[in-house]
Coordinates of C-alpha atoms in Angstrom, one line a residue:
M23 CA -25.3 28.8 -58.6
R24 CA -27.3 31.6 -61.6
L25 CA -26.3 34.6 -62.6
R26 CA -30.3 35.1 -62.0
A27 CA -29.9 34.0 -58.1
L28 CA -27.6 37.8 -58.3
L29 CA -31.7 39.2 -58.3
E30 CA -32.7 37.3 -56.1
N31 CA -30.2 38.7 -53.4
E32 CA -31.7 42.2 -52.3
A33 CA -28.3 42.7 -50.0
L34 CA -26.0 42.6 -53.2
G35 CA -28.4 46.1 -54.3
L36 CA -27.6 44.8 -57.8
R37 CA -29.8 46.2 -61.2
L38 CA -30.0 44.2 -64.4
L39 CA -29.2 47.2 -67.4
G40 CA -29.1 44.4 -69.9
G41 CA -29.7 40.5 -70.8
D42 CA -32.1 39.6 -69.0
D43 CA -32.9 36.6 -71.2
E44 CA -29.9 34.7 -70.2
L45 CA -30.0 34.8 -66.2
D46 CA -29.5 30.5 -66.2
R47 CA -26.3 31.3 -67.4
S48 CA -23.7 29.7 -64.5
V49 CA -21.3 30.9 -62.8
R50 CA -18.7 29.4 -62.2
G51 CA -15.6 31.3 -60.0
V52 CA -16.2 35.9 -60.3
M53 CA -12.9 38.0 -60.7
T54 CA -12.3 41.4 -60.0
T55 CA -10.4 43.3 -62.7
D56 CA -9.3 46.9 -64.2
L57 CA -7.1 45.7 -67.3
R58 CA -7.9 46.3 -69.7
D59 CA -8.2 42.9 -71.7
P60 CA -8.2 40.5 -68.5
S61 CA -8.0 37.6 -71.1
R62 CA -5.2 35.7 -70.2
Y63 CA -7.1 35.1 -66.0
L64 CA -10.4 34.0 -68.1
S65 CA -11.0 30.5 -68.1
G66 CA -14.8 30.5 -69.0
G67 CA -17.8 31.2 -66.7
E68 CA -16.4 34.3 -64.2
L69 CA -18.9 37.0 -63.4
V70 CA -16.5 39.6 -63.6
L71 CA -16.5 42.5 -61.4
T72 CA -14.8 46.2 -63.0
G73 CA -14.6 49.8 -61.6
L74 CA -14.0 50.7 -64.8
A75 CA -10.8 52.4 -64.0
W76 CA -9.8 50.7 -67.8
R77 CA -12.4 52.8 -69.1
H78 CA -10.8 56.2 -70.9
T79 CA -13.6 56.9 -74.4
P80 CA -16.2 55.4 -75.5
E81 CA -14.8 54.2 -77.8
D82 CA -13.5 51.9 -74.4
S83 CA -16.0 49.8 -74.5
E84 CA -16.9 47.5 -77.9
P85 CA -13.2 45.5 -77.1
F86 CA -13.3 45.1 -73.1
V87 CA -16.6 43.5 -73.6
R88 CA -15.7 41.7 -76.9
I89 CA -12.9 40.3 -74.8
L90 CA -15.1 39.0 -72.2
A91 CA -17.1 37.4 -74.6
E92 CA -15.0 35.6 -76.2
A93 CA -13.8 34.2 -72.5
R94 CA -16.8 33.0 -72.2
V95 CA -17.8 34.4 -69.3
A96 CA -20.9 34.3 -67.3
G97 CA -21.7 38.2 -66.3
L98 CA -20.4 41.8 -65.5
A99 CA -21.0 43.8 -63.1
A100 CA -19.9 47.2 -63.4
G101 CA -19.4 49.9 -60.3
E102 CA -20.6 53.1 -60.1
A103 CA -19.2 54.7 -58.4
E104 CA -15.8 55.8 -60.2
L105 CA -18.9 57.3 -62.9
G106 CA -21.7 57.8 -60.9
R107 CA -23.3 55.3 -63.7
V108 CA -22.7 53.0 -65.7
P109 CA -22.0 54.7 -69.4
D110 CA -24.5 54.2 -72.2
D111 CA -21.4 52.7 -74.9
L112 CA -21.0 49.3 -71.7
V113 CA -25.3 49.3 -72.1
K114 CA -24.8 48.8 -76.0
A115 CA -21.5 46.8 -76.0
C116 CA -23.4 44.7 -73.6
A117 CA -25.9 43.5 -76.0
R118 CA -24.6 43.7 -78.9
Y119 CA -22.6 40.8 -77.6
R120 CA -25.7 39.1 -75.7
M121 CA -23.4 39.8 -72.3
P122 CA -25.4 40.4 -69.1
L123 CA -24.6 43.7 -67.2
F124 CA -25.3 44.4 -63.3
A125 CA -25.4 48.4 -62.0
V126 CA -23.6 47.9 -58.6
H127 CA -24.3 50.7 -56.7
E128 CA -21.0 53.4 -54.4
S129 CA -22.8 51.6 -52.1
V130 CA -22.0 47.6 -52.0
A131 CA -18.2 46.1 -52.3
F132 CA -17.5 44.2 -54.8
A133 CA -16.5 41.6 -52.1
T134 CA -19.5 40.9 -50.0
I135 CA -20.7 40.0 -53.8
T136 CA -17.2 38.3 -54.2
E137 CA -18.0 36.4 -50.9
Y138 CA -21.3 35.3 -51.9
V139 CA -20.1 34.3 -54.8
V140 CA -17.9 32.1 -53.5
R141 CA -19.8 30.8 -50.6
Q142 CA -22.9 29.5 -53.2
V143 CA -20.7 27.9 -55.8
S144 CA -19.0 26.1 -53.1
G145 CA -21.4 24.3 -51.5
E146 CA -23.4 23.5 -55.1
R147 CA -19.1 22.6 -55.8
A148 CA -18.9 19.9 -52.5
G149 CA -22.3 18.2 -52.9
D150 CA -21.8 17.6 -56.4
L151 CA -18.8 16.2 -55.5
A152 CA -20.1 14.1 -52.9
A153 CA -22.7 12.8 -54.9
V154 CA -20.4 12.0 -58.1
V155 CA -17.8 10.4 -54.8
D156 CA -21.3 8.8 -53.3
R157 CA -22.4 7.2 -57.0
H158 CA -18.2 6.0 -57.1
R159 CA -18.9 4.5 -54.2
R160 CA -21.3 2.4 -55.4
M161 CA -19.8 1.2 -58.5
M162 CA -16.8 0.1 -56.3
T163 CA -18.5 -1.6 -53.8
S164 CA -20.5 -3.7 -56.4
G165 CA -18.0 -5.2 -58.5
A166 CA -14.7 -3.7 -60.1
A167 CA -12.5 -1.2 -59.0
G168 CA -13.3 2.4 -60.2
G169 CA -10.3 3.6 -60.9
G170 CA -8.7 3.4 -58.0
P171 CA -7.7 6.6 -54.9
E172 CA -5.8 9.0 -58.1
V173 CA -9.3 8.9 -59.4
V174 CA -10.6 10.3 -56.0
L175 CA -7.6 12.3 -55.6
G176 CA -7.8 13.5 -59.2
L177 CA -11.7 14.0 -57.8
L178 CA -11.4 16.6 -55.3
G179 CA -9.1 18.6 -57.3
S180 CA -10.7 19.6 -59.6
D181 CA -14.0 20.0 -57.6
L182 CA -12.8 21.0 -54.7
D183 CA -8.7 23.0 -55.4
L184 CA -7.7 20.3 -52.4
R185 CA -3.9 19.7 -53.1
A186 CA -4.0 16.4 -51.6
W187 CA -1.9 12.8 -51.5
L188 CA -1.9 9.3 -49.9
L189 CA 0.1 8.2 -48.3
S190 CA 1.6 4.5 -46.9
P191 CA 2.8 4.9 -42.5
T192 CA 5.9 5.2 -43.6
G193 CA 5.3 8.7 -45.7
R194 CA 5.6 6.5 -49.7
R195 CA 3.8 9.1 -51.6
I196 CA 0.9 5.9 -52.2
A197 CA -1.3 8.6 -54.7
G198 CA -1.3 12.6 -55.2
P199 CA 0.1 14.8 -58.4
G200 CA 3.1 13.8 -58.8
V201 CA 2.6 10.3 -57.9
G202 CA 4.1 7.9 -60.8
A203 CA 4.2 10.7 -63.5
P204 CA 7.2 10.8 -66.0
G205 CA 10.5 12.2 -65.3
G206 CA 10.0 12.6 -61.7
P207 CA 8.3 15.5 -59.9
A208 CA 6.6 18.4 -61.0
A209 CA 8.3 21.6 -59.9
E210 CA 5.3 23.4 -57.7
T211 CA 4.5 26.8 -58.2
S212 CA 2.0 29.3 -55.5
G213 CA -0.7 32.2 -56.6
G214 CA 0.2 35.3 -56.1
T215 CA -0.3 38.9 -58.0
D216 CA 2.6 40.1 -60.0
P217 CA 3.5 43.6 -60.2
G218 CA 2.1 45.2 -63.2
A219 CA -0.9 42.0 -63.5
A220 CA -4.1 40.5 -63.2
S221 CA -3.8 37.7 -60.8
S222 CA -7.0 34.5 -61.0
A223 CA -6.3 32.3 -58.1
G224 CA -8.3 29.0 -57.1
T225 CA -8.8 29.9 -52.6
T226 CA -8.7 26.7 -50.7
G227 CA -9.5 25.7 -46.6
T228 CA -12.5 28.3 -45.7
T229 CA -13.5 29.8 -48.4
G230 CA -14.3 26.5 -51.0
A231 CA -14.4 26.2 -54.1
V232 CA -14.5 28.1 -56.9
E233 CA -11.9 28.1 -60.2
S234 CA -11.1 31.4 -60.4
A235 CA -11.6 34.0 -57.1
G236 CA -9.5 36.7 -57.2
T237 CA -8.4 41.1 -57.4
T238 CA -6.3 42.8 -60.7
G239 CA -5.2 45.2 -59.8
A240 CA -3.8 48.0 -62.7
P241 CA -0.5 48.3 -64.5
G242 CA 1.9 49.1 -62.4
T243 CA -0.6 47.5 -58.8
A244 CA 0.6 45.2 -56.9
G245 CA -3.3 43.3 -56.9
T246 CA -4.4 40.9 -54.2
P247 CA -1.9 37.8 -53.4
G248 CA -4.3 34.7 -53.6
T249 CA -3.7 31.3 -51.7
A250 CA -1.3 28.0 -53.1
G251 CA -2.5 27.5 -56.6
I252 CA -3.9 23.7 -57.9
T253 CA -1.2 22.6 -59.7
A254 CA 0.6 19.7 -61.1
G255 CA 3.8 19.9 -58.4
A256 CA 4.6 16.5 -56.5
L257 CA 5.1 16.5 -52.3
P258 CA 8.9 16.5 -52.0
A259 CA 9.7 13.1 -49.9
A260 CA 11.1 14.8 -46.8
V261 CA 7.9 16.2 -46.9
S262 CA 6.0 13.5 -47.0
T263 CA 8.4 11.5 -44.5
A264 CA 7.7 14.2 -41.8
L265 CA 3.5 14.8 -42.5
A266 CA 3.6 10.4 -41.9
A267 CA 5.4 11.5 -38.4
E268 CA 2.9 14.2 -37.2
H269 CA 0.3 12.4 -38.5
L270 CA 1.7 8.8 -36.2
A271 CA 2.9 10.8 -33.2
A272 CA -0.9 12.6 -32.9
S273 CA -2.4 9.1 -32.9
R274 CA -0.5 7.9 -30.3
A275 CA -1.2 10.8 -28.5
G276 CA -5.4 9.9 -29.2
R277 CA -5.7 13.7 -30.6
R278 CA -9.0 12.7 -32.6
P279 CA -8.4 13.5 -36.8
P280 CA -8.3 15.0 -38.4
H281 CA -5.1 17.1 -37.8
R282 CA -3.5 19.9 -38.1
V283 CA 0.0 20.2 -39.5
T284 CA 2.3 22.9 -40.7
V285 CA 5.3 21.5 -42.3
A286 CA 7.8 23.7 -44.0
G287 CA 5.4 26.6 -43.6
T288 CA 2.3 24.6 -45.0
A289 CA -0.4 23.7 -43.5
Y290 CA -1.8 20.0 -44.3
S291 CA -5.3 18.1 -42.7
L292 CA -4.3 14.8 -41.8
F293 CA -6.6 12.9 -42.2
P294 CA -6.3 8.1 -41.3
I295 CA -7.7 5.5 -43.6
G296 CA -7.0 2.4 -42.1
A297 CA -9.1 -0.5 -43.5
A298 CA -12.5 -0.8 -44.6
G299 CA -15.0 -1.1 -41.1
D300 CA -12.2 -0.8 -38.5
T301 CA -13.1 2.0 -36.0
P302 CA -11.5 5.5 -36.4
A303 CA -7.6 5.9 -35.3
G304 CA -7.7 7.8 -33.0
T305 CA -9.9 6.4 -30.8
P306 CA -10.2 4.2 -27.6
G307 CA -9.6 1.0 -28.2
D308 CA -7.8 1.3 -31.9
V309 CA -4.1 4.1 -30.9
R310 CA -0.7 1.3 -30.6
G311 CA -1.3 -1.6 -33.6
A312 CA -4.4 -0.1 -36.0
V313 CA -1.9 2.9 -35.8
L314 CA 0.7 2.0 -37.1
S315 CA -0.5 0.4 -40.6
D316 CA -2.6 3.4 -41.3
W317 CA -3.0 5.1 -44.5
L318 CA -3.0 8.7 -44.1
L319 CA -4.4 11.9 -46.8
A320 CA -2.8 14.9 -46.6
V321 CA -5.0 17.4 -47.5
E322 CA -3.0 21.0 -48.4
A323 CA -5.1 22.9 -46.4
D324 CA -5.9 23.5 -42.7
A325 CA -9.9 22.0 -41.6
A326 CA -9.7 24.3 -38.9
D327 CA -12.8 26.0 -40.3
W328 CA -14.4 23.9 -42.7
P329 CA -18.5 23.3 -42.5
A330 CA -19.5 20.3 -41.3
A331 CA -20.6 19.6 -44.8
R332 CA -16.8 19.2 -45.9
L333 CA -15.2 17.7 -42.9
D334 CA -18.2 14.7 -44.0
L335 CA -17.2 14.6 -47.4
L336 CA -13.4 13.9 -46.5
Q337 CA -14.8 11.5 -43.8
G338 CA -17.1 9.8 -47.2
V339 CA -13.3 10.1 -49.6
T340 CA -11.8 8.5 -46.9
Q341 CA -13.9 5.8 -46.8
L342 CA -13.6 5.1 -50.3
I343 CA -10.7 4.8 -50.5
A344 CA -10.4 2.1 -47.7
V345 CA -12.2 -0.3 -49.9
E346 CA -9.9 0.7 -52.2
R347 CA -7.2 -0.3 -49.5
D348 CA -8.7 -3.5 -48.8
R349 CA -8.6 -4.5 -52.5
R350 CA -5.1 -4.0 -51.7
D351 CA -4.7 -6.0 -49.2
A352 CA -6.2 -8.9 -50.9
A353 CA -4.7 -9.3 -54.0
R354 CA -1.6 -9.5 -51.3
T355 CA -3.5 -12.8 -49.7
V356 CA -1.9 -15.5 -52.6
R357 CA 1.3 -14.4 -52.0
R358 CA 1.0 -14.7 -47.7
R359 CA -0.6 -18.0 -47.8
L360 CA 3.1 -18.7 -50.0
A361 CA 4.9 -17.6 -47.4
A362 CA 3.1 -19.7 -44.5
E363 CA 2.9 -22.5 -46.6
V364 CA 7.3 -22.1 -47.1
L365 CA 8.0 -21.5 -43.5
E366 CA 6.3 -23.7 -42.1
L367 CA 7.4 -26.9 -43.9
V368 CA 11.3 -25.1 -42.0
Q369 CA 10.1 -24.6 -38.8
S370 CA 8.3 -28.5 -39.0
G371 CA 11.7 -29.3 -39.9
A372 CA 11.1 -31.4 -43.6
A373 CA 12.6 -32.4 -45.9
P374 CA 15.3 -30.8 -48.6
A375 CA 12.7 -31.7 -51.4
D376 CA 9.2 -30.7 -50.3
I377 CA 10.7 -27.0 -49.8
A378 CA 12.3 -26.8 -52.8
A379 CA 9.3 -28.0 -54.6
R380 CA 7.7 -25.0 -52.4
L381 CA 10.1 -22.1 -53.1
R382 CA 9.5 -23.3 -57.1
V383 CA 6.0 -22.7 -56.8
A384 CA 6.8 -19.3 -55.0
A385 CA 9.5 -18.0 -57.9
P386 CA 6.9 -18.2 -60.3
V387 CA 4.7 -15.0 -58.8
L388 CA 7.5 -13.6 -57.1
L389 CA 9.5 -13.2 -59.5
P390 CA 8.1 -13.4 -62.6
G391 CA 10.4 -14.0 -66.2
P392 CA 12.8 -16.4 -66.9
D393 CA 14.8 -16.6 -63.5
T394 CA 12.5 -19.8 -61.9
A395 CA 15.7 -20.2 -59.9
P396 CA 16.7 -16.8 -57.8
H397 CA 18.7 -17.1 -54.1
W398 CA 16.5 -16.1 -51.0
Q399 CA 16.9 -13.9 -48.1
V400 CA 14.9 -13.6 -45.4
V401 CA 13.7 -10.4 -42.9
V402 CA 12.0 -10.8 -39.2
A403 CA 10.3 -8.5 -37.5
R404 CA 8.8 -8.0 -33.8
V405 CA 6.9 -5.4 -32.8
D406 CA 7.4 -5.0 -28.5
W407 CA 5.2 -3.3 -26.4
S408 CA 7.4 -3.9 -23.5
G409 CA 9.5 -0.9 -23.8
D410 CA 12.6 -2.6 -23.8
G411 CA 11.3 -4.7 -26.4
N412 CA 13.0 -7.8 -24.9
G413 CA 10.4 -9.0 -23.1
D414 CA 6.8 -10.5 -24.9
A415 CA 3.9 -8.6 -26.4
D416 CA 0.9 -7.3 -24.8
D417 CA -0.7 -9.6 -27.5
P418 CA 1.4 -12.0 -30.1
A419 CA -1.6 -13.0 -31.8
A420 CA -2.6 -8.7 -32.8
T421 CA 1.8 -8.0 -32.9
G422 CA 2.5 -10.3 -35.6
P423 CA -0.2 -9.2 -38.1
V424 CA 0.9 -5.4 -36.8
A425 CA 4.1 -6.1 -37.2
Q426 CA 3.4 -8.3 -41.1
A427 CA 2.3 -5.1 -43.3
L428 CA 5.1 -3.0 -41.3
L429 CA 7.9 -5.6 -43.1
E430 CA 5.5 -5.7 -46.4
E431 CA 5.7 -2.0 -45.8
I432 CA 9.5 -1.0 -45.2
L433 CA 10.6 -3.4 -48.0
V434 CA 8.8 -1.4 -50.6
D435 CA 11.9 -0.1 -52.3
P436 CA 11.6 3.4 -50.8
A437 CA 12.1 5.1 -54.4
A438 CA 9.2 3.3 -55.7
Q439 CA 4.9 5.2 -55.9
G440 CA 1.2 3.9 -55.9
A441 CA -1.0 1.4 -54.8
E442 CA 0.7 -1.6 -55.7
P443 CA 4.8 -2.0 -55.4
A444 CA 5.2 -4.9 -53.9
D445 CA 4.5 -7.7 -56.0
R446 CA 7.8 -9.9 -55.1
I447 CA 7.0 -8.9 -51.2
A448 CA 6.1 -12.4 -48.9
V449 CA 5.4 -12.1 -45.7
A450 CA 3.6 -14.4 -42.8
H451 CA 3.0 -13.4 -39.3
T452 CA 3.6 -16.5 -36.8
G453 CA 3.8 -15.9 -32.6
G454 CA 3.8 -12.5 -33.1
E455 CA 6.3 -12.3 -35.1
A456 CA 7.0 -11.1 -38.7
I457 CA 8.8 -13.7 -41.2
A458 CA 10.0 -12.5 -44.9
L459 CA 11.0 -14.3 -48.0
V460 CA 12.6 -12.2 -50.3
P461 CA 14.3 -14.0 -53.8
L462 CA 17.0 -11.9 -55.7
S463 CA 17.5 -12.9 -58.5
V464 CA 20.3 -14.1 -60.5
L465 CA 21.5 -11.9 -62.8
P466 CA 23.5 -12.6 -66.6
P467 CA 26.7 -13.7 -66.4
T468 CA 29.8 -11.4 -66.3
G469 CA 32.4 -13.0 -67.0
E470 CA 33.4 -14.8 -63.7
G471 CA 29.8 -16.9 -63.7
P472 CA 26.4 -15.9 -62.3
S473 CA 25.7 -12.8 -59.8
V474 CA 22.6 -12.4 -58.0
E475 CA 21.3 -8.7 -57.9
E476 CA 22.0 -6.9 -54.7
A477 CA 20.9 -7.9 -51.4
L478 CA 19.2 -6.1 -48.5
H479 CA 21.3 -4.2 -46.0
A480 CA 19.5 -3.8 -42.6
E481 CA 20.5 0.2 -42.1
T482 CA 19.8 -0.2 -45.3
L483 CA 16.4 -1.1 -45.4
L484 CA 15.4 1.8 -42.0
A485 CA 16.4 4.7 -43.9
A486 CA 13.2 6.2 -44.8
V487 CA 11.0 4.6 -42.4
R488 CA 12.8 5.4 -39.3
E489 CA 11.0 8.8 -38.9
P490 CA 7.4 7.6 -39.1
L491 CA 7.8 5.0 -37.2
S492 CA 10.0 6.2 -34.0
A493 CA 7.1 8.8 -34.4
G494 CA 4.0 6.1 -33.6
L495 CA 6.0 3.4 -31.5
D496 CA 7.3 7.1 -28.8
G497 CA 6.3 5.6 -25.1
D498 CA 5.5 1.7 -26.0
G499 CA 7.1 0.4 -28.9
R500 CA 9.8 -1.1 -30.7
L501 CA 10.2 -2.9 -33.5
T502 CA 12.8 -4.6 -34.0
L503 CA 14.5 -6.2 -37.4
G504 CA 16.9 -9.1 -38.3
V505 CA 17.9 -10.0 -42.7
S506 CA 19.9 -13.5 -42.9
A507 CA 22.5 -13.6 -45.9
A508 CA 21.0 -14.5 -48.8
V509 CA 20.9 -18.1 -49.8
S510 CA 20.9 -20.0 -52.8
S511 CA 18.7 -23.3 -52.3
A512 CA 15.9 -24.9 -49.5
E513 CA 19.2 -26.5 -47.5
G514 CA 20.2 -23.0 -46.9
L515 CA 16.2 -21.6 -46.1
R516 CA 16.4 -23.2 -42.2
G517 CA 20.0 -21.0 -41.4
A518 CA 19.4 -18.2 -43.0
L519 CA 15.7 -18.0 -41.2
E520 CA 17.6 -18.9 -37.4
E521 CA 19.6 -16.3 -38.3
A522 CA 18.1 -13.6 -39.4
R523 CA 15.8 -14.1 -35.6
H524 CA 19.5 -14.3 -34.2
A525 CA 20.2 -11.0 -36.0
R526 CA 16.8 -9.3 -34.6
R527 CA 17.8 -10.4 -30.6
V528 CA 20.7 -8.2 -32.1
A529 CA 18.7 -5.5 -33.2
A530 CA 16.6 -5.7 -29.3
A531 CA 19.4 -5.5 -28.0
R532 CA 20.4 -1.5 -28.6
P533 CA 19.0 1.8 -27.1
G534 CA 16.1 3.5 -30.0
R535 CA 12.2 2.2 -30.9
V536 CA 13.6 1.1 -34.3
C537 CA 16.7 -1.0 -34.8
A538 CA 17.5 -3.8 -37.1
A539 CA 20.6 -5.9 -37.8
G540 CA 22.7 -7.3 -40.2
H541 CA 24.2 -11.0 -40.3
H542 CA 27.5 -9.2 -40.8
E543 CA 27.5 -9.2 -37.4
L544 CA 26.4 -12.2 -36.3
A545 CA 30.7 -13.0 -36.4
S546 CA 31.0 -9.9 -34.0
H547 CA 30.6 -9.2 -30.3
V548 CA 27.3 -8.0 -30.8
L549 CA 26.0 -11.6 -31.2
L550 CA 26.7 -12.5 -27.0
L551 CA 25.1 -8.8 -26.1
P552 CA 21.2 -10.0 -26.3
F553 CA 22.0 -13.1 -24.2
V554 CA 23.9 -10.6 -20.7
P555 CA 20.7 -10.8 -18.2
D556 CA 18.9 -7.2 -17.4
D557 CA 20.7 -7.7 -14.4
V558 CA 23.4 -8.8 -15.2
R559 CA 23.9 -5.7 -18.2
R560 CA 22.6 -2.7 -15.7
A561 CA 24.7 -3.6 -12.7
F562 CA 27.9 -3.7 -15.9
T563 CA 27.5 -0.8 -17.4
A564 CA 26.7 1.6 -13.7
R565 CA 29.9 0.3 -12.2
L566 CA 31.8 1.3 -15.4
L567 CA 29.3 4.3 -16.4
D568 CA 27.0 6.1 -13.4
P569 CA 30.1 7.7 -11.7
L570 CA 31.3 9.5 -15.4
R571 CA 27.9 10.3 -15.8
E572 CA 26.5 11.3 -12.0
Y573 CA 29.9 13.9 -13.1
D574 CA 28.9 15.1 -16.1
R575 CA 25.8 16.3 -15.0
R576 CA 27.5 18.4 -12.2
H577 CA 30.2 20.0 -14.1
R578 CA 28.8 19.5 -17.0
A579 CA 32.3 18.2 -17.8
E580 CA 30.9 15.4 -20.9
L581 CA 33.5 12.9 -20.2
V582 CA 31.2 9.8 -21.9
P583 CA 31.2 11.5 -24.6
T584 CA 35.1 11.9 -24.3
L585 CA 35.7 8.3 -23.9
E586 CA 32.8 6.9 -26.9
A587 CA 35.1 9.4 -29.0
F588 CA 38.5 8.1 -27.2
L589 CA 37.6 4.6 -28.6
D590 CA 36.1 4.7 -31.9
S591 CA 39.8 7.1 -32.4
D592 CA 41.8 3.4 -31.0
G593 CA 42.9 5.8 -28.2
S594 CA 45.0 7.7 -30.8
W595 CA 45.0 11.0 -28.9
T596 CA 45.4 12.8 -31.9
R597 CA 42.5 11.6 -34.0
C598 CA 40.7 11.4 -31.5
A599 CA 41.2 15.8 -30.3
A600 CA 41.0 17.0 -34.2
Q601 CA 37.4 15.0 -33.9
L602 CA 35.7 16.6 -31.2
H603 CA 38.0 20.8 -31.2
L604 CA 40.5 19.8 -28.2
H605 CA 43.6 20.2 -28.2
V606 CA 45.5 17.4 -26.8
N607 CA 46.3 18.5 -23.8
T608 CA 42.6 18.9 -22.6
L609 CA 42.4 15.5 -24.1
R610 CA 44.5 14.2 -21.5
Y611 CA 43.1 15.3 -18.7
R612 CA 40.1 14.3 -19.7
V613 CA 41.3 10.9 -19.6
G614 CA 42.8 11.0 -16.5
R615 CA 39.7 12.3 -14.5
I616 CA 37.7 8.8 -16.3
E617 CA 40.7 6.8 -15.3
Q618 CA 40.9 7.9 -11.8
L619 CA 36.4 8.9 -11.0
T620 CA 36.2 4.7 -12.5
G621 CA 39.0 2.7 -11.1
R622 CA 40.2 1.7 -14.8
D623 CA 43.9 2.8 -16.3
L624 CA 42.5 4.1 -20.6
A625 CA 45.8 2.3 -21.7
R626 CA 45.1 -1.6 -21.4
L627 CA 43.0 -3.3 -23.6
E628 CA 41.1 -5.7 -21.1
D629 CA 39.7 -1.3 -19.8
K630 CA 38.8 -0.6 -23.7
L631 CA 37.0 -3.2 -23.5
D632 CA 35.4 -3.4 -20.8
F633 CA 34.7 0.6 -21.5
F634 CA 33.6 -0.5 -24.5
L635 CA 30.6 -2.9 -24.5
A636 CA 29.2 -1.1 -21.4
L637 CA 28.3 1.9 -24.0
R638 CA 27.3 -0.9 -26.4
M639 CA 24.8 -2.5 -23.7
S640 CA 24.1 1.2 -22.5

């Protein structure tokens, strides 16, 4: 806004005392201060409001105005309440430094002027940003990318003072403050007022965006605290994971975005980002599959009272980022095609020589460098909507791409940040099943022959993603994952694929929304569990465990947890009692009650094994 707009608003009651030829100056913010030297809190372009408490003698005016002029403020508005009028020495000092000077009538509150300036500047900034976003969109859709999501989030920070992060469905940070910065995340700070100092805090949320909007106090007094300042601080991993979980849960519940949540005491507004042209998440028909693959724009602000224009602007930002996401997906096409070709050869029973030839083509693409003969692992994933994960999915043609997108995300290194950290991942989907071909680099010799980089482990893969994906699948969905051992040749690839599929079926036999199993578990009794018919499993577990569960329900005796702990302790009374924080005699009493209710003897190996299997299958 221009300074002359202050005179055009009669409600402000401002009188111009000097600087009528400087009224076309732009106002970028507003600050109230009664400090003699507020320079450390000025960034240029502010309208400074002062009650003149800093002025003790006429000689104080000249240095005060000189400081404002050197800081390149837009103008000065002096209240008449303290002295009854604006003193002549201040008028003369402002004329000397060509500083526009307004008189504020004692009946007009500084808060009224501040609110007007904030509203005007916010509206203009939003309009300017909308134009920039629109221009950026046109550039990207007509040619090469315009700088990626970092540019768009930078505009939100610089023009609207909004901190925002782009997150994957699992909470991985793709772009935003602190993402990919060398040396790790920067510390986060928040605005406020220290005793004895002025404050100039950027505003967010309902008040709009100005570069300086705060209140300062005289030395020894506290001013008005500001809102969270815009800093270079990174979003902690725990917070980003929690935000992803909140977003997925809200989307599955059918709530319309933006989703407003509070995590670690900070308010965020969450905007889903699907592929360009997708139906927005939260609308009918898009609550199950697409939600699990949506990116997420997390804005550190509460959008509850945002005007429609600002909400429209953020929707435009999400559409712009969706274009970038489409470019990312297009870049994965080659890797996906390579995986599909290799897997087609493997499943069709092709000759090992043909598979080896195709692997030699894939290796340089997935693992650039001198290592052209890597080892390989196979990972299989499936998303089921049938409730227990053991039946057929509603539509394999629809769930296959969802499983593919989730598996690509899961295989990204949890520590990796940025939009394209997955160059080594090749995932295909077939019949509702996603299959990944993962190369493992052969490392230099260590004296005992070449070694292979550490292989993938099932539980490690899920450690960082279980919380958000469980929220996204809550209700009627499951994700199950199987991981093979590493193989060194094309001959072993078919076995690795079957091994990963068997491991996934083992995972499907476990409780929980997100489960995984590895190849090492296929030499265990758990290999047999997926092949036990459901009705047999239910009858077996009910016969052994239902009497204990009923007793626990009526008496709160905790017999089932006691049984689990006793078996985990290999039948050791001392270790089990210590684990449960019980006296050994109390433990003996509980075990005796278990034997009495079930007719089994926990001293017998066969009965221990039956109880163990019943607990694993329940």
